[in-house]
GROMACS .gro file of C-alpha atoms in nm:
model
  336
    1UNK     CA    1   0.000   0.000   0.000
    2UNK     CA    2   0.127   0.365  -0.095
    3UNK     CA    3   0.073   0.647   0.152
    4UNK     CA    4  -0.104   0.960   0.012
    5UNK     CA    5  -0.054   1.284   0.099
    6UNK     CA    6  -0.226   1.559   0.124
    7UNK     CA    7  -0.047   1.832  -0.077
    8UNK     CA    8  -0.133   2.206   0.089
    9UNK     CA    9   0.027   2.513  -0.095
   10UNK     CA   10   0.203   2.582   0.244
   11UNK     CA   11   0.363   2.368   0.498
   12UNK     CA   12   0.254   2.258   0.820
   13UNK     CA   13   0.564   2.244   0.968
   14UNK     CA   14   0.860   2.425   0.900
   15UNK     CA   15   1.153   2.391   1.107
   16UNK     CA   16   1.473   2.616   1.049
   17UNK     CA   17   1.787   2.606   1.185
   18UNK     CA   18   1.679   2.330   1.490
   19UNK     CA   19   1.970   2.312   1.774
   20UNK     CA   20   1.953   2.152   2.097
   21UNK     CA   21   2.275   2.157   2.322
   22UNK     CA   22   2.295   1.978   2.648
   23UNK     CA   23   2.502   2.195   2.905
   24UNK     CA   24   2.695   1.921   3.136
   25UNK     CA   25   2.854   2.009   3.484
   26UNK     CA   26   3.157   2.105   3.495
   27UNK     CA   27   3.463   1.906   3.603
   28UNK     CA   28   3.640   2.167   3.786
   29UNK     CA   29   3.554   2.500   3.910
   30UNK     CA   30   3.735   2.707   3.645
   31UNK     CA   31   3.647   2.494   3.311
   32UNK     CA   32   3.431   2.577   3.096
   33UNK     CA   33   3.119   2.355   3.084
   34UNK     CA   34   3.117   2.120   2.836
   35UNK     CA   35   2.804   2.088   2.606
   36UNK     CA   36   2.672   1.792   2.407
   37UNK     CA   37   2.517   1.925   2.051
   38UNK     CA   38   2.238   1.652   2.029
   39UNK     CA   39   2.076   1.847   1.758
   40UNK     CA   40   2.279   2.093   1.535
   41UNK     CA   41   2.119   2.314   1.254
   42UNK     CA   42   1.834   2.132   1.165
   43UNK     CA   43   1.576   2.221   0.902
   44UNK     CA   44   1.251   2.056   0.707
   45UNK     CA   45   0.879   2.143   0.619
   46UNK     CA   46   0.621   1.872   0.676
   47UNK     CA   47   0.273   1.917   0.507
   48UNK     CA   48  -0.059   1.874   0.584
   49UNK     CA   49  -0.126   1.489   0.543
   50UNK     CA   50   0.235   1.420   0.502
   51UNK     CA   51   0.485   1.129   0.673
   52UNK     CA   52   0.822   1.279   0.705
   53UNK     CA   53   1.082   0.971   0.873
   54UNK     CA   54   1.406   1.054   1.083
   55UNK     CA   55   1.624   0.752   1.046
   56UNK     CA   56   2.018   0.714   1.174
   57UNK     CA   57   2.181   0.547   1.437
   58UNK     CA   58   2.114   0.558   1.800
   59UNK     CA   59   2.230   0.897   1.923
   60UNK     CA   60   2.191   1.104   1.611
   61UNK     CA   61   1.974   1.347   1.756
   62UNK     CA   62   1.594   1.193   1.595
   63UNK     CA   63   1.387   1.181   1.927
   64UNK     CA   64   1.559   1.472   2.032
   65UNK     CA   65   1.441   1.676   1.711
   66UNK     CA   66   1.091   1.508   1.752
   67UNK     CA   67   1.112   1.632   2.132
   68UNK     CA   68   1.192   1.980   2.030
   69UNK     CA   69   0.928   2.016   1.805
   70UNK     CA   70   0.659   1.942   2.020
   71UNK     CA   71   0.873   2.165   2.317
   72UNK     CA   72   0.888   1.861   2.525
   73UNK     CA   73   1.235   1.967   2.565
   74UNK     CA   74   1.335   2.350   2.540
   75UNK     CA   75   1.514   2.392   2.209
   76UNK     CA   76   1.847   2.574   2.272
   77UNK     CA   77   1.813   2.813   1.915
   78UNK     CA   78   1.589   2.803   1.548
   79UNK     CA   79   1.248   2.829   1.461
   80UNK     CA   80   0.981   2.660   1.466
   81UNK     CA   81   0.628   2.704   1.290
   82UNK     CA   82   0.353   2.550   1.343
   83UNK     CA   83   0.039   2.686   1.056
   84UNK     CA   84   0.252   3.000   1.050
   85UNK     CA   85   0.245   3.069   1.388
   86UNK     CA   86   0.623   3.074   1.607
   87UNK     CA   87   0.581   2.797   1.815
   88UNK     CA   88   0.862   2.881   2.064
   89UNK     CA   89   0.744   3.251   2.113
   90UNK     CA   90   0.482   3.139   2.239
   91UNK     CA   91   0.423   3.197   2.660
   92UNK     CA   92   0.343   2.855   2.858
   93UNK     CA   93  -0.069   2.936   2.882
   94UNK     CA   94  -0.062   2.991   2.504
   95UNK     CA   95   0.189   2.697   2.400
   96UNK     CA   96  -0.119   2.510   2.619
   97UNK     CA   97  -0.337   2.580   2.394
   98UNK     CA   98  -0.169   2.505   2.113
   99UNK     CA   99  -0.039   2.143   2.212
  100UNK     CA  100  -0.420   2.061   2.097
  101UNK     CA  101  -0.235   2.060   1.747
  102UNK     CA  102   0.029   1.848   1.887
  103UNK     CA  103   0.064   1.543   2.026
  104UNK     CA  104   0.232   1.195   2.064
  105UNK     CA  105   0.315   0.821   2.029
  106UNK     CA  106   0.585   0.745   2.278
  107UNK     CA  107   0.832   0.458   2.207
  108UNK     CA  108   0.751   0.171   2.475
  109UNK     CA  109   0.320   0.092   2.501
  110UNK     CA  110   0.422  -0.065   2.896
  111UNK     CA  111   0.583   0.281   3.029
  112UNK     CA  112   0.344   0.571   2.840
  113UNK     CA  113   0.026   0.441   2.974
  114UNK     CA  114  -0.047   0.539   3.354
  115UNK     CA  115  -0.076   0.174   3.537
  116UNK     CA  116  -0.353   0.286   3.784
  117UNK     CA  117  -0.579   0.425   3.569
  118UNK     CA  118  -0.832   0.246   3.350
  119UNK     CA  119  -0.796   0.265   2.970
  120UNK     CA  120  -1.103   0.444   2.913
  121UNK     CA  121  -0.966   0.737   3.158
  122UNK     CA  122  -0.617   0.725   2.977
  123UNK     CA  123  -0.793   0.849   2.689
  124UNK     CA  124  -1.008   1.080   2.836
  125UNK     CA  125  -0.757   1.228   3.047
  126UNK     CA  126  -0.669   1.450   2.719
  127UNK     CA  127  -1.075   1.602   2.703
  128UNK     CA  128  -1.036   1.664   3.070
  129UNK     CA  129  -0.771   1.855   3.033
  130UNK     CA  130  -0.844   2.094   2.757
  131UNK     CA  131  -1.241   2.113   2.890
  132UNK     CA  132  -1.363   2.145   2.533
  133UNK     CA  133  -1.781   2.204   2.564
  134UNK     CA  134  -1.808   2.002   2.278
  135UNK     CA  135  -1.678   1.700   2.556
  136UNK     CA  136  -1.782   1.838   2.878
  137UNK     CA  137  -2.010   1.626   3.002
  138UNK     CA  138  -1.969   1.264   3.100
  139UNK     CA  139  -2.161   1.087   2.855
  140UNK     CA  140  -2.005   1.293   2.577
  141UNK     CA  141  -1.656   1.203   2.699
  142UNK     CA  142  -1.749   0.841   2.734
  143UNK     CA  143  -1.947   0.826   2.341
  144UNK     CA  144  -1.587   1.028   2.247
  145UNK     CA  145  -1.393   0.739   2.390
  146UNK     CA  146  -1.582   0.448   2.272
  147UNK     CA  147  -1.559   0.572   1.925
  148UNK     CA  148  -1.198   0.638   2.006
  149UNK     CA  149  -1.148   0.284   2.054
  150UNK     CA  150  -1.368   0.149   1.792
  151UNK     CA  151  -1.178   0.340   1.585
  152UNK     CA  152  -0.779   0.227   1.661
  153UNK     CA  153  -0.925  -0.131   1.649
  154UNK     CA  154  -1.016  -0.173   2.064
  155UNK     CA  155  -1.352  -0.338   2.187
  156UNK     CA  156  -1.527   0.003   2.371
  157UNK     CA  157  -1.621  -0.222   2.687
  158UNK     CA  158  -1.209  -0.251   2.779
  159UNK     CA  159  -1.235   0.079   2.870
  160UNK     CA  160  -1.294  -0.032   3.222
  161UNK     CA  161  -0.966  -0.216   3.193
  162UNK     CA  162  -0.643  -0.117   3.339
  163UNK     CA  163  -0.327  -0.153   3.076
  164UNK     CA  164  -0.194  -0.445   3.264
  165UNK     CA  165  -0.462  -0.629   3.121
  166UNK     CA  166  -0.350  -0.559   2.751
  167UNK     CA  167  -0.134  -0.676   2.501
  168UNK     CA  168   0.173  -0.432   2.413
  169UNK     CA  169   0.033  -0.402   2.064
  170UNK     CA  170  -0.332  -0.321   2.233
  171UNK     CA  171  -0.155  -0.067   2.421
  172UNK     CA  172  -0.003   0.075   2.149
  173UNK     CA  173  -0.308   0.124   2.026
  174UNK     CA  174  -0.449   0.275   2.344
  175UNK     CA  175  -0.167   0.546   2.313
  176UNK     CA  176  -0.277   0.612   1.935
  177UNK     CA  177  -0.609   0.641   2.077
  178UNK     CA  178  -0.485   0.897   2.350
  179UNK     CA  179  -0.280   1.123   2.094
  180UNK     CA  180  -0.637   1.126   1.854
  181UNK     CA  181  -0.857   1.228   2.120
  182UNK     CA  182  -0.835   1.612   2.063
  183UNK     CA  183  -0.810   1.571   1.667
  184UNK     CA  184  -0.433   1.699   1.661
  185UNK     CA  185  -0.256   1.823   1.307
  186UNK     CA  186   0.046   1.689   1.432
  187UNK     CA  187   0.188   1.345   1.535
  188UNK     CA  188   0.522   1.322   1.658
  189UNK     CA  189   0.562   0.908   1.646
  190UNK     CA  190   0.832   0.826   1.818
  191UNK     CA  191   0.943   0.483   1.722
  192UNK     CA  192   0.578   0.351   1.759
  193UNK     CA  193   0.658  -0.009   1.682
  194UNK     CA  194   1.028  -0.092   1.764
  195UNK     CA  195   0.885  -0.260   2.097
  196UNK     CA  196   0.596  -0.488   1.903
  197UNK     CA  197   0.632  -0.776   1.783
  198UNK     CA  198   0.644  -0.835   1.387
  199UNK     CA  199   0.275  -0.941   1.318
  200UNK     CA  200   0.177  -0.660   1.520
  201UNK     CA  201   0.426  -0.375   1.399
  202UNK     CA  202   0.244  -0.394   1.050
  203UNK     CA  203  -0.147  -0.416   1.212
  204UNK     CA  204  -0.012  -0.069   1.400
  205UNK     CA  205   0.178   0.062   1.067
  206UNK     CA  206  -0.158   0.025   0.876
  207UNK     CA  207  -0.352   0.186   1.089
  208UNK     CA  208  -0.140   0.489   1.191
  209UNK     CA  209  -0.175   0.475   0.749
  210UNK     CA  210  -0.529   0.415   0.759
  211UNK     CA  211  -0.609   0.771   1.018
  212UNK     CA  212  -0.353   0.949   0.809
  213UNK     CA  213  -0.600   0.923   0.494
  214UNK     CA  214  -0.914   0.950   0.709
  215UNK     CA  215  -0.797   1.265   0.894
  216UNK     CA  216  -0.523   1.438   0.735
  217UNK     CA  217  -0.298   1.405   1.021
  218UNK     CA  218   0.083   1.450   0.948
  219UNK     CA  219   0.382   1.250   1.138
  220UNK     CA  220   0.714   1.263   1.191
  221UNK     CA  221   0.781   0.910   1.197
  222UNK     CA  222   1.132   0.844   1.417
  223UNK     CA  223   1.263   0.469   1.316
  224UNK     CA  224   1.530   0.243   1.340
  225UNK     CA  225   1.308  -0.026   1.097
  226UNK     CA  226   1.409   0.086   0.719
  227UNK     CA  227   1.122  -0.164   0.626
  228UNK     CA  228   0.876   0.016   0.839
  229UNK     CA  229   1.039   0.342   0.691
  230UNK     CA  230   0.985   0.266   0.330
  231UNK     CA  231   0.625   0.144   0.383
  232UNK     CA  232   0.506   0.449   0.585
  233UNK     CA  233   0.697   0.753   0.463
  234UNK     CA  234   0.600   1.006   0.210
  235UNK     CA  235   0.961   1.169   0.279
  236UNK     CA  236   1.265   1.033   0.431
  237UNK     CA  237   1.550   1.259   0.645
  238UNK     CA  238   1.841   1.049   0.743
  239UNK     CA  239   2.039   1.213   1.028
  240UNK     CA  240   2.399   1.192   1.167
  241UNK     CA  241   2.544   1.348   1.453
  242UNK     CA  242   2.263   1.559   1.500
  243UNK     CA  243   2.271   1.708   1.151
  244UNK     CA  244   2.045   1.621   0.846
  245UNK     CA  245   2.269   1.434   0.633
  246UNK     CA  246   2.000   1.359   0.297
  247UNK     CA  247   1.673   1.452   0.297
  248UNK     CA  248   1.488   1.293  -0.040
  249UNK     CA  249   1.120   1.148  -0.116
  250UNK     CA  250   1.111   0.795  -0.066
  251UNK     CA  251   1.194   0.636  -0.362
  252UNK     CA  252   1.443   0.854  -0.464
  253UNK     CA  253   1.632   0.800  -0.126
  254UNK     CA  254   1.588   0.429  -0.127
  255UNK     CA  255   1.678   0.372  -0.469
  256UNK     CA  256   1.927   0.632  -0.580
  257UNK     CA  257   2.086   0.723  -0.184
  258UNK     CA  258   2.371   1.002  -0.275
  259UNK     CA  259   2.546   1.012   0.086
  260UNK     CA  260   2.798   0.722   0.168
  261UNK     CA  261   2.620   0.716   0.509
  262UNK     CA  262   2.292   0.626   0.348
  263UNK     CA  263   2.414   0.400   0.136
  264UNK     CA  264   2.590   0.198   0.405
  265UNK     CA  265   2.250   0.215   0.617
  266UNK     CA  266   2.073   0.076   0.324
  267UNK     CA  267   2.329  -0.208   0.292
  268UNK     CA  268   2.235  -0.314   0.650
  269UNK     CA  269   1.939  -0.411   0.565
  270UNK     CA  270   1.896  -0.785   0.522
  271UNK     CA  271   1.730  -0.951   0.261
  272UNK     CA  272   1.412  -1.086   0.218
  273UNK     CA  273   1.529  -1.380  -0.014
  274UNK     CA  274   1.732  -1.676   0.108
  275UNK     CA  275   2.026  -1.696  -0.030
  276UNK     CA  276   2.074  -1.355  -0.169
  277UNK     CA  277   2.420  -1.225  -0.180
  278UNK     CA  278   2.407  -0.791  -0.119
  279UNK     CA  279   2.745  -0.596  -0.116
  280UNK     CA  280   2.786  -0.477   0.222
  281UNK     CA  281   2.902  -0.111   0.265
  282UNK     CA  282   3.017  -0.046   0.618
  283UNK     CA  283   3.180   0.217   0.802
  284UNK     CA  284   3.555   0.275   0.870
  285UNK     CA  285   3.598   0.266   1.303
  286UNK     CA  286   3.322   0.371   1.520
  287UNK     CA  287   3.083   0.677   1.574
  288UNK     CA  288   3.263   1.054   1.681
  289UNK     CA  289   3.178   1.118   2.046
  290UNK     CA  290   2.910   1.423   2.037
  291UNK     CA  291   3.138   1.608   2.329
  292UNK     CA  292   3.426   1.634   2.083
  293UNK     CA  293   3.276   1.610   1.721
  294UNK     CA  294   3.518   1.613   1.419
  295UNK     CA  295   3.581   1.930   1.201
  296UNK     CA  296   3.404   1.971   0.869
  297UNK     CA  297   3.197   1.682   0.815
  298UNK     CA  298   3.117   1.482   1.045
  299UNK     CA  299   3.107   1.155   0.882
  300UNK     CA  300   3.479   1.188   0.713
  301UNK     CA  301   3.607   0.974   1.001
  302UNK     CA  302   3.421   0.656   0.901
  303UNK     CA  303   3.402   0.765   0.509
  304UNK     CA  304   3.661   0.556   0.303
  305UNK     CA  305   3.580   0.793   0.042
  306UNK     CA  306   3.679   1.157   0.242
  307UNK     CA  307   3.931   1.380   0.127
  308UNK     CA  308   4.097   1.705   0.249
  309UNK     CA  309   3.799   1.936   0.213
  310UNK     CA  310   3.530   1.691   0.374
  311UNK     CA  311   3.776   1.706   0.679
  312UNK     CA  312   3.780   2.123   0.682
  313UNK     CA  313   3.445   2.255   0.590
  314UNK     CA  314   3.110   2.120   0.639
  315UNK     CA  315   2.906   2.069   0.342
  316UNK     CA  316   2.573   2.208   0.331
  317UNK     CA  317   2.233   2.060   0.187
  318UNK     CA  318   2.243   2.079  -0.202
  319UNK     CA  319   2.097   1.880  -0.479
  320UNK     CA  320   2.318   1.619  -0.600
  321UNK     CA  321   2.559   1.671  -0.896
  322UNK     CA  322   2.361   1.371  -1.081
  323UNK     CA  323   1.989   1.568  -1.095
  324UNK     CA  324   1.679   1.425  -0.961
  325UNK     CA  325   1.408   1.552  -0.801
  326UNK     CA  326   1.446   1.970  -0.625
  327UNK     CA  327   1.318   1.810  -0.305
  328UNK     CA  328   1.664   1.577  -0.250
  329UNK     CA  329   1.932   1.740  -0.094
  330UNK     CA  330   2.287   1.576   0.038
  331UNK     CA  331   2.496   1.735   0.275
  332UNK     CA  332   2.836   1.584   0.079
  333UNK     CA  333   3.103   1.729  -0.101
  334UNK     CA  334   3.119   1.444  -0.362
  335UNK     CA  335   2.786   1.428  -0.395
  336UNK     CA  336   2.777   1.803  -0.499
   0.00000   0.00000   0.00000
């Protein structure tokens, strides 16, 4: 099945210039404090109805970016837009308001959900919150939540169950349910499957898919899964050290990759036929510590193909020498 997005004249999301540094302690009284640059100079636009993936290695900076975003974590410098409107101006009672737009799926189903409570209050706890009229009374919240659940797949009478008594792909769904209940723009999913099991990865894949089309929601899909990547994504942004690396449509980034980092993610992946002999591409050494990243790029460490410049200037995001489509851009020298 092919995604479909809904194309809008204007973005979304834009994001420009993303950084979050972590400030650590110091180590003596008169050093400077050292800083960790988990996300450095970031930038995209996500449309309306759109799936834009992070992908990279652990410790690139993804759920950090998707953190950001949403203000979950303070961002340390950029801009952020959300419809137009500067998310990070914003004062607390008015960012409030505005994380109606926003919300989302959080990594592991067995930590997100609140043990205590019953399902059905899980997902009410949102309408609560934001004391809409249209959800103000009891039996409004409770027809809201049974068509909630009806809707992600869930029987309505396990609302009166606590998430013990679920399965970790019906709690998934439970926290899909949660982030729908105030009918956001906005889903930040942050590895949403990487804790299922296979069977159920693609039953949550398809439906995440399946209230994409219905309500015109847009994600930013954060994934380790390339598989899950390629099925779900509109647009794909692979990341490294904290920077956007390639940024491409899908297709184009799974079948013509321009960075040497992309490629040797792509070779990773094993194959679905027995017996099938890929060329491996893989990485000189290990990944750059983010306290002391390397000059210029920072993948020439681990690049067999680097050369003088990629070790003294950073490359910015360009098209690729070979063409293609205006929307891929590669942060490489050799590329440009």
């Amino acid at each position: 099945m092919t995604p479909q997005s809904i194309v809008t004249p204007s973005p979304l999301l834009d994001v420009t210039n993303l950084t979050k540094h972590f400030v650590l302690s110091r180590r003596a009284p008169w050093a400077p404090a050292p800083s960790v640059k988990a996300v450095d100079g970031v930038s995209f636009a996500l449309d309306r109805g759109e799936t834009l993936s992070l992908v990279g290695e652990s410790g690139c900076g993804k759920t950090t970016t998707g953190k950001s975003v949403l203000r979950l974590i303070e961002p340390s410098g950029g801009s952020i837009r959300l419809d137009g409107e500067d998310v990070l101006s914003l004062s607390p009672t008015q960012m409030r308001r505005r994380r109606r737009d926003m919300q989302i799926v959080f990594q592991d189903p067995y930590a997100s959900l609140n043990p205590r409570l019953p399902a059905g209050e899980i997902v009410a706890e949102p309408l609560r919150n934001f004391d809409d009229p249209a959800w103000r009374s009891a039996r409004q919240r409770e027809d809201r939540i049974a068509w909630l659940f009806s809707r992600v797949g869930l029987r309505p009478e396990a609302m009166r169950k606590l998430p013990a008594e679920f399965s970790g792909g019906q709690r998934q769904r439970l926290g899909i349910a949660r982030a729908l209940a105030l009918n956001p723009k906005l889903i930040v999913c942050d590895e949403p499957v990487s804790a299922l099991d296979v069977s159920v990865q693609a039953q949550v894949v398809n439906l995440l898919m399946d209230l994409q089309a219905e309500f015109g929601i847009a994600y930013l899909f954060v994934a380790h899964d390339l598989a899950v990547v390629r099925h779900i994504s509109h647009r794909v942004a692979v990341m490294y050290l904290g920077r956007i690396v390639e940024i491409a449509d899908r297709d184009t980034l799974f079948n013509n990759p321009a960075h040497p980092y992309t490629r040797m993610l792509l070779s990773s992946v094993p194959s679905p036929r027995p017996g099938a002999k890929a060329e491996r591409v893989l990485p000189l050494g290990d990944p750059p510590s983010p306290f002391k990243p390397p000059s210029g790029c920072g993948f020439h460490p681990r690049c067999p193909f680097a050369r003088a410049e990629c070790r003294e200037t950073a490359p910015a995001l360009a098209p690729p020498a070979a063409g293609g489509p205006p929307s891929h851009r590669v942060a490489c020298h050799l590329a440009a």
